[in-house]
């Protein structure tokens, strides 16, 4: 969460609030304003950004809007919103989607009810609890000492719309540790072994509901053999001949920049 932001279930006493910020969600698009578009849409309180109350509004697809083009995909708001608002917008998108998709019990189909005092839905019939979904995923920058100096292993995934290279990433599977997920994903996607796996940082990634957990690791052996289902290409890159890499909004870019800064002083 950004500095100064406190996640809360309910707004505090009115004297502590200096204003409001509304994050309207229509489908998977976002519109941010200081006033609510309408009072009759479902809302989720997000928390306090200093003394500003922040709200998520679920706007139906068929809502009568003065300017429907004001709603844009969250990715398009990078650079147009402050970093704090961008992170809060991601929280809004995830919580609205959770409320939409958990109106009924996944076990027995009964309409769910809000649970007082926590962010949860509960089935009044079978008592099944449902919390906002969060999918942990690892992302790792692999480095080695190449024949001409330091190198980083970057890959182009099939889901990338542009010819962009990034760190390897994948979801954590049930029953495995984060470190085990790093070893497995690297082996599955590019066929090499790694060691010296170390945690660096994490980032909420609302596309759609991930928590990216960033690592660095050292190449321990093996030649690159890509999984053609997931990967278009993977190569070792030196700091002076980098390909197109992700923008600054992503933890992948932070990992790459961290490596570039480190090898620059070696």
PDB file of C-alpha atoms in Angstrom:
ATOM      1  CA  UNK A   1       0.000   0.000   0.000  1.00  0.00           C
ATOM      2  CA  UNK A   2       1.201   3.559  -0.615  1.00  0.00           C
ATOM      3  CA  UNK A   3       2.566   5.644   2.256  1.00  0.00           C
ATOM      4  CA  UNK A   4      -0.271   7.210   4.196  1.00  0.00           C
ATOM      5  CA  UNK A   5      -2.891   4.702   3.036  1.00  0.00           C
ATOM      6  CA  UNK A   6      -4.657   2.636   5.720  1.00  0.00           C
ATOM      7  CA  UNK A   7      -6.932  -0.225   4.546  1.00  0.00           C
ATOM      8  CA  UNK A   8     -10.179  -0.133   6.528  1.00  0.00           C
ATOM      9  CA  UNK A   9     -13.579  -1.795   6.435  1.00  0.00           C
ATOM     10  CA  UNK A  10     -15.499   1.293   7.527  1.00  0.00           C
ATOM     11  CA  UNK A  11     -14.755   5.014   7.334  1.00  0.00           C
ATOM     12  CA  UNK A  12     -13.663   6.687  10.583  1.00  0.00           C
ATOM     13  CA  UNK A  13     -15.509   9.489  12.325  1.00  0.00           C
ATOM     14  CA  UNK A  14     -16.426  12.351  10.001  1.00  0.00           C
ATOM     15  CA  UNK A  15     -14.034  14.933  11.548  1.00  0.00           C
ATOM     16  CA  UNK A  16     -11.116  12.747  10.390  1.00  0.00           C
ATOM     17  CA  UNK A  17     -12.213  12.964   6.735  1.00  0.00           C
ATOM     18  CA  UNK A  18     -11.237  15.927   4.555  1.00  0.00           C
ATOM     19  CA  UNK A  19     -12.613  14.588   1.268  1.00  0.00           C
ATOM     20  CA  UNK A  20     -13.394  11.517  -0.828  1.00  0.00           C
ATOM     21  CA  UNK A  21     -11.884   9.755  -3.825  1.00  0.00           C
ATOM     22  CA  UNK A  22     -14.111   7.501  -5.934  1.00  0.00           C
ATOM     23  CA  UNK A  23     -12.775   4.613  -8.020  1.00  0.00           C
ATOM     24  CA  UNK A  24     -15.571   3.618 -10.384  1.00  0.00           C
ATOM     25  CA  UNK A  25     -15.286   0.130 -11.873  1.00  0.00           C
ATOM     26  CA  UNK A  26     -17.253  -0.788 -14.994  1.00  0.00           C
ATOM     27  CA  UNK A  27     -16.445  -4.288 -16.156  1.00  0.00           C
ATOM     28  CA  UNK A  28     -12.661  -4.205 -15.801  1.00  0.00           C
ATOM     29  CA  UNK A  29     -12.302  -0.502 -16.649  1.00  0.00           C
ATOM     30  CA  UNK A  30     -11.720   2.330 -14.180  1.00  0.00           C
ATOM     31  CA  UNK A  31     -12.741   5.960 -13.820  1.00  0.00           C
ATOM     32  CA  UNK A  32     -11.373   8.006 -10.903  1.00  0.00           C
ATOM     33  CA  UNK A  33     -12.933  11.210  -9.593  1.00  0.00           C
ATOM     34  CA  UNK A  34     -13.456  13.253  -6.438  1.00  0.00           C
ATOM     35  CA  UNK A  35     -17.226  12.835  -6.655  1.00  0.00           C
ATOM     36  CA  UNK A  36     -19.427   9.778  -7.086  1.00  0.00           C
ATOM     37  CA  UNK A  37     -21.122   9.305 -10.453  1.00  0.00           C
ATOM     38  CA  UNK A  38     -24.256   7.931  -8.784  1.00  0.00           C
ATOM     39  CA  UNK A  39     -25.448   7.050  -5.301  1.00  0.00           C
ATOM     40  CA  UNK A  40     -27.365   3.883  -6.113  1.00  0.00           C
ATOM     41  CA  UNK A  41     -24.476   1.636  -7.242  1.00  0.00           C
ATOM     42  CA  UNK A  42     -22.859  -0.906  -4.873  1.00  0.00           C
ATOM     43  CA  UNK A  43     -19.834   0.522  -3.073  1.00  0.00           C
ATOM     44  CA  UNK A  44     -16.832  -0.885  -1.204  1.00  0.00           C
ATOM     45  CA  UNK A  45     -14.937   1.243   1.284  1.00  0.00           C
ATOM     46  CA  UNK A  46     -11.237   0.887   0.511  1.00  0.00           C
ATOM     47  CA  UNK A  47      -9.568   2.810   3.317  1.00  0.00           C
ATOM     48  CA  UNK A  48      -8.093   6.187   4.161  1.00  0.00           C
ATOM     49  CA  UNK A  49      -5.450   7.881   2.020  1.00  0.00           C
ATOM     50  CA  UNK A  50      -4.246  10.237   4.745  1.00  0.00           C
ATOM     51  CA  UNK A  51      -7.486  12.139   5.481  1.00  0.00           C
ATOM     52  CA  UNK A  52      -9.196  11.260   2.179  1.00  0.00           C
ATOM     53  CA  UNK A  53     -11.786   8.478   2.231  1.00  0.00           C
ATOM     54  CA  UNK A  54     -11.488   6.160  -0.788  1.00  0.00           C
ATOM     55  CA  UNK A  55     -14.354   4.170  -2.254  1.00  0.00           C
ATOM     56  CA  UNK A  56     -14.850   1.609  -5.016  1.00  0.00           C
ATOM     57  CA  UNK A  57     -18.081   1.835  -6.994  1.00  0.00           C
ATOM     58  CA  UNK A  58     -19.463  -1.094  -9.012  1.00  0.00           C
ATOM     59  CA  UNK A  59     -20.939   0.527 -12.120  1.00  0.00           C
ATOM     60  CA  UNK A  60     -23.166  -1.820 -14.183  1.00  0.00           C
ATOM     61  CA  UNK A  61     -22.335  -2.310 -17.835  1.00  0.00           C
ATOM     62  CA  UNK A  62     -25.734  -0.895 -18.826  1.00  0.00           C
ATOM     63  CA  UNK A  63     -25.494   2.212 -16.616  1.00  0.00           C
ATOM     64  CA  UNK A  64     -26.535   5.479 -18.260  1.00  0.00           C
ATOM     65  CA  UNK A  65     -23.314   7.497 -18.275  1.00  0.00           C
ATOM     66  CA  UNK A  66     -22.615  11.033 -19.469  1.00  0.00           C
ATOM     67  CA  UNK A  67     -19.215   9.984 -20.820  1.00  0.00           C
ATOM     68  CA  UNK A  68     -18.651   6.213 -21.004  1.00  0.00           C
ATOM     69  CA  UNK A  69     -15.284   6.798 -22.701  1.00  0.00           C
ATOM     70  CA  UNK A  70     -13.950   8.102 -19.374  1.00  0.00           C
ATOM     71  CA  UNK A  71     -13.615   4.457 -18.289  1.00  0.00           C
ATOM     72  CA  UNK A  72     -10.320   2.930 -19.389  1.00  0.00           C
ATOM     73  CA  UNK A  73      -8.355  -0.256 -18.588  1.00  0.00           C
ATOM     74  CA  UNK A  74      -6.285   0.026 -15.428  1.00  0.00           C
ATOM     75  CA  UNK A  75      -3.019  -0.411 -17.365  1.00  0.00           C
ATOM     76  CA  UNK A  76      -3.845   2.735 -19.346  1.00  0.00           C
ATOM     77  CA  UNK A  77      -3.896   4.779 -16.157  1.00  0.00           C
ATOM     78  CA  UNK A  78      -0.223   4.205 -15.394  1.00  0.00           C
ATOM     79  CA  UNK A  79       1.425   7.600 -15.632  1.00  0.00           C
ATOM     80  CA  UNK A  80      -1.939   9.381 -15.682  1.00  0.00           C
ATOM     81  CA  UNK A  81      -2.639   8.711 -12.000  1.00  0.00           C
ATOM     82  CA  UNK A  82      -0.331   9.231  -9.075  1.00  0.00           C
ATOM     83  CA  UNK A  83       1.416   6.055  -7.944  1.00  0.00           C
ATOM     84  CA  UNK A  84      -0.785   6.020  -4.827  1.00  0.00           C
ATOM     85  CA  UNK A  85      -4.006   6.331  -6.844  1.00  0.00           C
ATOM     86  CA  UNK A  86      -2.842   3.621  -9.253  1.00  0.00           C
ATOM     87  CA  UNK A  87      -2.298   1.161  -6.382  1.00  0.00           C
ATOM     88  CA  UNK A  88      -5.640   2.070  -4.791  1.00  0.00           C
ATOM     89  CA  UNK A  89      -7.350   1.672  -8.182  1.00  0.00           C
ATOM     90  CA  UNK A  90      -5.965  -1.861  -8.342  1.00  0.00           C
ATOM     91  CA  UNK A  91      -7.403  -2.568  -4.905  1.00  0.00           C
ATOM     92  CA  UNK A  92     -10.764  -1.182  -6.057  1.00  0.00           C
ATOM     93  CA  UNK A  93     -10.798  -3.392  -9.143  1.00  0.00           C
ATOM     94  CA  UNK A  94     -10.052  -6.527  -7.135  1.00  0.00           C
ATOM     95  CA  UNK A  95     -12.586  -5.871  -4.367  1.00  0.00           C
ATOM     96  CA  UNK A  96     -15.381  -5.006  -6.791  1.00  0.00           C
ATOM     97  CA  UNK A  97     -14.678  -8.187  -8.765  1.00  0.00           C
ATOM     98  CA  UNK A  98     -14.689 -10.220  -5.537  1.00  0.00           C
ATOM     99  CA  UNK A  99     -18.057  -8.789  -4.480  1.00  0.00           C
ATOM    100  CA  UNK A 100     -19.505  -9.500  -7.935  1.00  0.00           C
ATOM    101  CA  UNK A 101     -18.341 -13.110  -8.075  1.00  0.00           C
ATOM    102  CA  UNK A 102     -19.188 -14.137  -4.498  1.00  0.00           C
ATOM    103  CA  UNK A 103     -22.847 -13.150  -4.298  1.00  0.00           C
ATOM    104  CA  UNK A 104     -23.722 -16.846  -4.044  1.00  0.00           C
ATOM    105  CA  UNK A 105     -22.134 -19.721  -2.158  1.00  0.00           C
ATOM    106  CA  UNK A 106     -19.768 -21.795  -4.272  1.00  0.00           C
ATOM    107  CA  UNK A 107     -20.747 -24.930  -2.334  1.00  0.00           C
ATOM    108  CA  UNK A 108     -24.558 -24.832  -2.111  1.00  0.00           C
ATOM    109  CA  UNK A 109     -25.648 -21.829  -4.192  1.00  0.00           C
ATOM    110  CA  UNK A 110     -27.305 -19.872  -1.372  1.00  0.00           C
ATOM    111  CA  UNK A 111     -27.060 -16.077  -1.460  1.00  0.00           C
ATOM    112  CA  UNK A 112     -24.128 -14.984   0.704  1.00  0.00           C
ATOM    113  CA  UNK A 113     -24.089 -12.378   3.475  1.00  0.00           C
ATOM    114  CA  UNK A 114     -21.478  -9.868   4.549  1.00  0.00           C
ATOM    115  CA  UNK A 115     -19.499 -10.752   7.670  1.00  0.00           C
ATOM    116  CA  UNK A 116     -19.305  -7.935  10.192  1.00  0.00           C
ATOM    117  CA  UNK A 117     -15.848  -6.812  11.209  1.00  0.00           C
ATOM    118  CA  UNK A 118     -13.920  -8.400   8.329  1.00  0.00           C
ATOM    119  CA  UNK A 119     -13.718  -8.453   4.540  1.00  0.00           C
ATOM    120  CA  UNK A 120     -15.590 -11.703   3.952  1.00  0.00           C
ATOM    121  CA  UNK A 121     -18.793 -13.274   2.667  1.00  0.00           C
ATOM    122  CA  UNK A 122     -20.511 -16.117   4.500  1.00  0.00           C
ATOM    123  CA  UNK A 123     -23.161 -18.579   3.388  1.00  0.00           C
ATOM    124  CA  UNK A 124     -26.067 -18.527   5.886  1.00  0.00           C
ATOM    125  CA  UNK A 125     -26.888 -22.116   4.978  1.00  0.00           C
ATOM    126  CA  UNK A 126     -23.642 -24.130   4.978  1.00  0.00           C
ATOM    127  CA  UNK A 127     -21.481 -21.420   6.666  1.00  0.00           C
ATOM    128  CA  UNK A 128     -18.800 -21.462   3.972  1.00  0.00           C
ATOM    129  CA  UNK A 129     -16.606 -18.347   4.222  1.00  0.00           C
ATOM    130  CA  UNK A 130     -15.246 -16.537   1.155  1.00  0.00           C
ATOM    131  CA  UNK A 131     -12.466 -13.963   1.330  1.00  0.00           C
ATOM    132  CA  UNK A 132     -11.073 -11.741  -1.452  1.00  0.00           C
ATOM    133  CA  UNK A 133      -9.084 -13.888  -3.827  1.00  0.00           C
ATOM    134  CA  UNK A 134      -5.317 -13.440  -3.939  1.00  0.00           C
ATOM    135  CA  UNK A 135      -3.070 -15.604  -6.112  1.00  0.00           C
ATOM    136  CA  UNK A 136       0.635 -15.635  -5.111  1.00  0.00           C
ATOM    137  CA  UNK A 137       3.062 -15.721  -8.019  1.00  0.00           C
ATOM    138  CA  UNK A 138       6.857 -15.717  -8.039  1.00  0.00           C
ATOM    139  CA  UNK A 139       8.962 -13.651 -10.414  1.00  0.00           C
ATOM    140  CA  UNK A 140      12.721 -14.122 -10.625  1.00  0.00           C
ATOM    141  CA  UNK A 141      15.719 -12.482 -12.239  1.00  0.00           C
ATOM    142  CA  UNK A 142      18.411 -15.094 -12.964  1.00  0.00           C
ATOM    143  CA  UNK A 143      22.012 -13.942 -13.351  1.00  0.00           C
ATOM    144  CA  UNK A 144      25.339 -15.541 -14.190  1.00  0.00           C
ATOM    145  CA  UNK A 145      28.918 -14.661 -15.043  1.00  0.00           C
ATOM    146  CA  UNK A 146      28.972 -15.025 -18.818  1.00  0.00           C
ATOM    147  CA  UNK A 147      31.989 -15.252 -21.109  1.00  0.00           C
ATOM    148  CA  UNK A 148      31.957 -11.478 -21.625  1.00  0.00           C
ATOM    149  CA  UNK A 149      30.743 -10.384 -18.190  1.00  0.00           C
ATOM    150  CA  UNK A 150      27.517 -10.402 -16.148  1.00  0.00           C
ATOM    151  CA  UNK A 151      24.375 -11.650 -17.874  1.00  0.00           C
ATOM    152  CA  UNK A 152      20.674 -11.864 -16.982  1.00  0.00           C
ATOM    153  CA  UNK A 153      18.255 -14.453 -18.347  1.00  0.00           C
ATOM    154  CA  UNK A 154      15.183 -12.739 -19.776  1.00  0.00           C
ATOM    155  CA  UNK A 155      12.359 -14.307 -21.748  1.00  0.00           C
ATOM    156  CA  UNK A 156       9.546 -13.245 -24.030  1.00  0.00           C
ATOM    157  CA  UNK A 157       6.277 -14.828 -22.973  1.00  0.00           C
ATOM    158  CA  UNK A 158       3.580 -15.776 -25.453  1.00  0.00           C
ATOM    159  CA  UNK A 159       1.098 -13.537 -23.618  1.00  0.00           C
ATOM    160  CA  UNK A 160       3.177 -10.401 -24.243  1.00  0.00           C
ATOM    161  CA  UNK A 161       1.483  -8.289 -26.936  1.00  0.00           C
ATOM    162  CA  UNK A 162       4.816  -6.589 -27.734  1.00  0.00           C
ATOM    163  CA  UNK A 163       8.268  -8.090 -28.399  1.00  0.00           C
ATOM    164  CA  UNK A 164       9.243  -7.460 -24.780  1.00  0.00           C
ATOM    165  CA  UNK A 165      11.559  -9.521 -22.590  1.00  0.00           C
ATOM    166  CA  UNK A 166      11.053  -9.911 -18.861  1.00  0.00           C
ATOM    167  CA  UNK A 167      11.862 -12.022 -15.825  1.00  0.00           C
ATOM    168  CA  UNK A 168      10.444 -15.518 -15.496  1.00  0.00           C
ATOM    169  CA  UNK A 169       7.253 -15.775 -13.469  1.00  0.00           C
ATOM    170  CA  UNK A 170       4.535 -18.233 -12.511  1.00  0.00           C
ATOM    171  CA  UNK A 171       1.893 -19.052  -9.941  1.00  0.00           C
ATOM    172  CA  UNK A 172       2.684 -20.899  -6.733  1.00  0.00           C
ATOM    173  CA  UNK A 173       1.112 -24.346  -6.595  1.00  0.00           C
ATOM    174  CA  UNK A 174      -0.614 -25.868  -3.547  1.00  0.00           C
ATOM    175  CA  UNK A 175       1.820 -27.487  -1.131  1.00  0.00           C
ATOM    176  CA  UNK A 176       5.007 -25.783  -2.320  1.00  0.00           C
ATOM    177  CA  UNK A 177       7.124 -23.026  -0.825  1.00  0.00           C
ATOM    178  CA  UNK A 178       7.929 -19.839  -2.712  1.00  0.00           C
ATOM    179  CA  UNK A 179      11.501 -21.037  -3.219  1.00  0.00           C
ATOM    180  CA  UNK A 180      10.287 -24.370  -4.580  1.00  0.00           C
ATOM    181  CA  UNK A 181       8.035 -22.467  -6.981  1.00  0.00           C
ATOM    182  CA  UNK A 182      11.065 -20.512  -8.248  1.00  0.00           C
ATOM    183  CA  UNK A 183      13.012 -23.717  -8.969  1.00  0.00           C
ATOM    184  CA  UNK A 184      10.023 -25.406 -10.630  1.00  0.00           C
ATOM    185  CA  UNK A 185       8.984 -22.470 -12.836  1.00  0.00           C
ATOM    186  CA  UNK A 186      12.541 -21.864 -14.035  1.00  0.00           C
ATOM    187  CA  UNK A 187      13.023 -25.544 -14.825  1.00  0.00           C
ATOM    188  CA  UNK A 188       9.664 -25.788 -16.623  1.00  0.00           C
ATOM    189  CA  UNK A 189       9.977 -22.598 -18.672  1.00  0.00           C
ATOM    190  CA  UNK A 190      13.659 -22.505 -19.670  1.00  0.00           C
ATOM    191  CA  UNK A 191      15.159 -25.813 -18.482  1.00  0.00           C
ATOM    192  CA  UNK A 192      18.005 -24.459 -16.339  1.00  0.00           C
ATOM    193  CA  UNK A 193      18.833 -24.975 -12.655  1.00  0.00           C
ATOM    194  CA  UNK A 194      19.310 -22.133 -10.163  1.00  0.00           C
ATOM    195  CA  UNK A 195      20.629 -21.664  -6.658  1.00  0.00           C
ATOM    196  CA  UNK A 196      21.154 -18.783  -4.183  1.00  0.00           C
ATOM    197  CA  UNK A 197      17.447 -17.928  -4.391  1.00  0.00           C
ATOM    198  CA  UNK A 198      16.786 -14.794  -2.340  1.00  0.00           C
ATOM    199  CA  UNK A 199      13.692 -12.693  -1.750  1.00  0.00           C
ATOM    200  CA  UNK A 200      13.848  -9.046  -2.894  1.00  0.00           C
ATOM    201  CA  UNK A 201      10.401  -7.412  -2.819  1.00  0.00           C
ATOM    202  CA  UNK A 202       6.715  -7.920  -3.595  1.00  0.00           C
ATOM    203  CA  UNK A 203       4.035  -6.055  -5.503  1.00  0.00           C
ATOM    204  CA  UNK A 204       0.241  -6.331  -5.685  1.00  0.00           C
ATOM    205  CA  UNK A 205      -0.643  -6.964  -9.317  1.00  0.00           C
ATOM    206  CA  UNK A 206      -4.368  -6.605 -10.027  1.00  0.00           C
ATOM    207  CA  UNK A 207      -4.302  -8.368 -13.422  1.00  0.00           C
ATOM    208  CA  UNK A 208      -6.514  -9.842 -12.242  1.00  0.00           C
ATOM    209  CA  UNK A 209      -5.697 -10.638  -8.571  1.00  0.00           C
ATOM    210  CA  UNK A 210      -2.051 -11.600  -8.119  1.00  0.00           C
ATOM    211  CA  UNK A 211       0.602 -10.855  -5.532  1.00  0.00           C
ATOM    212  CA  UNK A 212       3.966 -10.862  -7.295  1.00  0.00           C
ATOM    213  CA  UNK A 213       6.812 -12.020  -5.042  1.00  0.00           C
ATOM    214  CA  UNK A 214      10.174 -11.022  -6.473  1.00  0.00           C
ATOM    215  CA  UNK A 215      13.409 -13.012  -6.215  1.00  0.00           C
ATOM    216  CA  UNK A 216      16.940 -13.033  -7.529  1.00  0.00           C
ATOM    217  CA  UNK A 217      18.795 -16.285  -8.235  1.00  0.00           C
ATOM    218  CA  UNK A 218      22.083 -17.526  -9.685  1.00  0.00           C
ATOM    219  CA  UNK A 219      22.329 -19.844 -12.659  1.00  0.00           C
ATOM    220  CA  UNK A 220      23.560 -23.247 -11.434  1.00  0.00           C
ATOM    221  CA  UNK A 221      23.721 -25.164 -14.712  1.00  0.00           C
ATOM    222  CA  UNK A 222      22.007 -26.256 -17.890  1.00  0.00           C
ATOM    223  CA  UNK A 223      21.339 -24.837 -21.324  1.00  0.00           C
ATOM    224  CA  UNK A 224      18.208 -22.863 -22.196  1.00  0.00           C
ATOM    225  CA  UNK A 225      15.431 -25.116 -23.463  1.00  0.00           C
ATOM    226  CA  UNK A 226      12.201 -23.142 -23.666  1.00  0.00           C
ATOM    227  CA  UNK A 227       8.693 -24.416 -23.085  1.00  0.00           C
ATOM    228  CA  UNK A 228       7.124 -23.403 -26.433  1.00  0.00           C
ATOM    229  CA  UNK A 229       3.658 -23.287 -24.886  1.00  0.00           C
ATOM    230  CA  UNK A 230       4.682 -20.498 -22.480  1.00  0.00           C
ATOM    231  CA  UNK A 231       7.804 -18.926 -23.982  1.00  0.00           C
ATOM    232  CA  UNK A 232       8.584 -17.505 -27.439  1.00  0.00           C
ATOM    233  CA  UNK A 233      12.270 -16.891 -26.781  1.00  0.00           C
ATOM    234  CA  UNK A 234      14.735 -16.747 -23.869  1.00  0.00           C
ATOM    235  CA  UNK A 235      18.323 -15.535 -23.924  1.00  0.00           C
ATOM    236  CA  UNK A 236      21.179 -14.333 -21.751  1.00  0.00           C
ATOM    237  CA  UNK A 237      21.552 -10.567 -22.013  1.00  0.00           C
ATOM    238  CA  UNK A 238      24.467  -8.350 -21.037  1.00  0.00           C
ATOM    239  CA  UNK A 239      23.888  -4.900 -19.481  1.00  0.00           C
ATOM    240  CA  UNK A 240      25.062  -3.130 -22.660  1.00  0.00           C
ATOM    241  CA  UNK A 241      22.759  -4.992 -25.041  1.00  0.00           C
ATOM    242  CA  UNK A 242      19.384  -5.207 -23.310  1.00  0.00           C
ATOM    243  CA  UNK A 243      16.177  -5.914 -25.241  1.00  0.00           C
ATOM    244  CA  UNK A 244      12.896  -4.070 -24.756  1.00  0.00           C
ATOM    245  CA  UNK A 245      11.981  -4.564 -21.086  1.00  0.00           C
ATOM    246  CA  UNK A 246       8.815  -3.915 -19.025  1.00  0.00           C
ATOM    247  CA  UNK A 247       7.818  -0.388 -17.968  1.00  0.00           C
ATOM    248  CA  UNK A 248       8.502   1.028 -14.529  1.00  0.00           C
ATOM    249  CA  UNK A 249       5.081   0.074 -13.155  1.00  0.00           C
ATOM    250  CA  UNK A 250       6.125  -3.574 -12.777  1.00  0.00           C
ATOM    251  CA  UNK A 251       8.250  -5.411 -10.251  1.00  0.00           C
ATOM    252  CA  UNK A 252       9.963  -7.076 -13.224  1.00  0.00           C
ATOM    253  CA  UNK A 253      11.418  -3.701 -14.168  1.00  0.00           C
ATOM    254  CA  UNK A 254      12.507  -3.110 -10.571  1.00  0.00           C
ATOM    255  CA  UNK A 255      14.360  -6.421 -10.534  1.00  0.00           C
ATOM    256  CA  UNK A 256      16.031  -5.683 -13.874  1.00  0.00           C
ATOM    257  CA  UNK A 257      16.993  -2.129 -12.860  1.00  0.00           C
ATOM    258  CA  UNK A 258      18.370  -3.419  -9.567  1.00  0.00           C
ATOM    259  CA  UNK A 259      20.580  -5.874 -11.461  1.00  0.00           C
ATOM    260  CA  UNK A 260      21.713  -3.204 -13.943  1.00  0.00           C
ATOM    261  CA  UNK A 261      22.670  -0.859 -11.114  1.00  0.00           C
ATOM    262  CA  UNK A 262      24.584  -3.609  -9.328  1.00  0.00           C
ATOM    263  CA  UNK A 263      26.594  -4.810 -12.319  1.00  0.00           C
ATOM    264  CA  UNK A 264      27.408  -1.231 -13.315  1.00  0.00           C
ATOM    265  CA  UNK A 265      29.599  -0.849 -10.234  1.00  0.00           C
ATOM    266  CA  UNK A 266      31.362  -4.218 -10.465  1.00  0.00           C
TER     267      UNK A 266
END
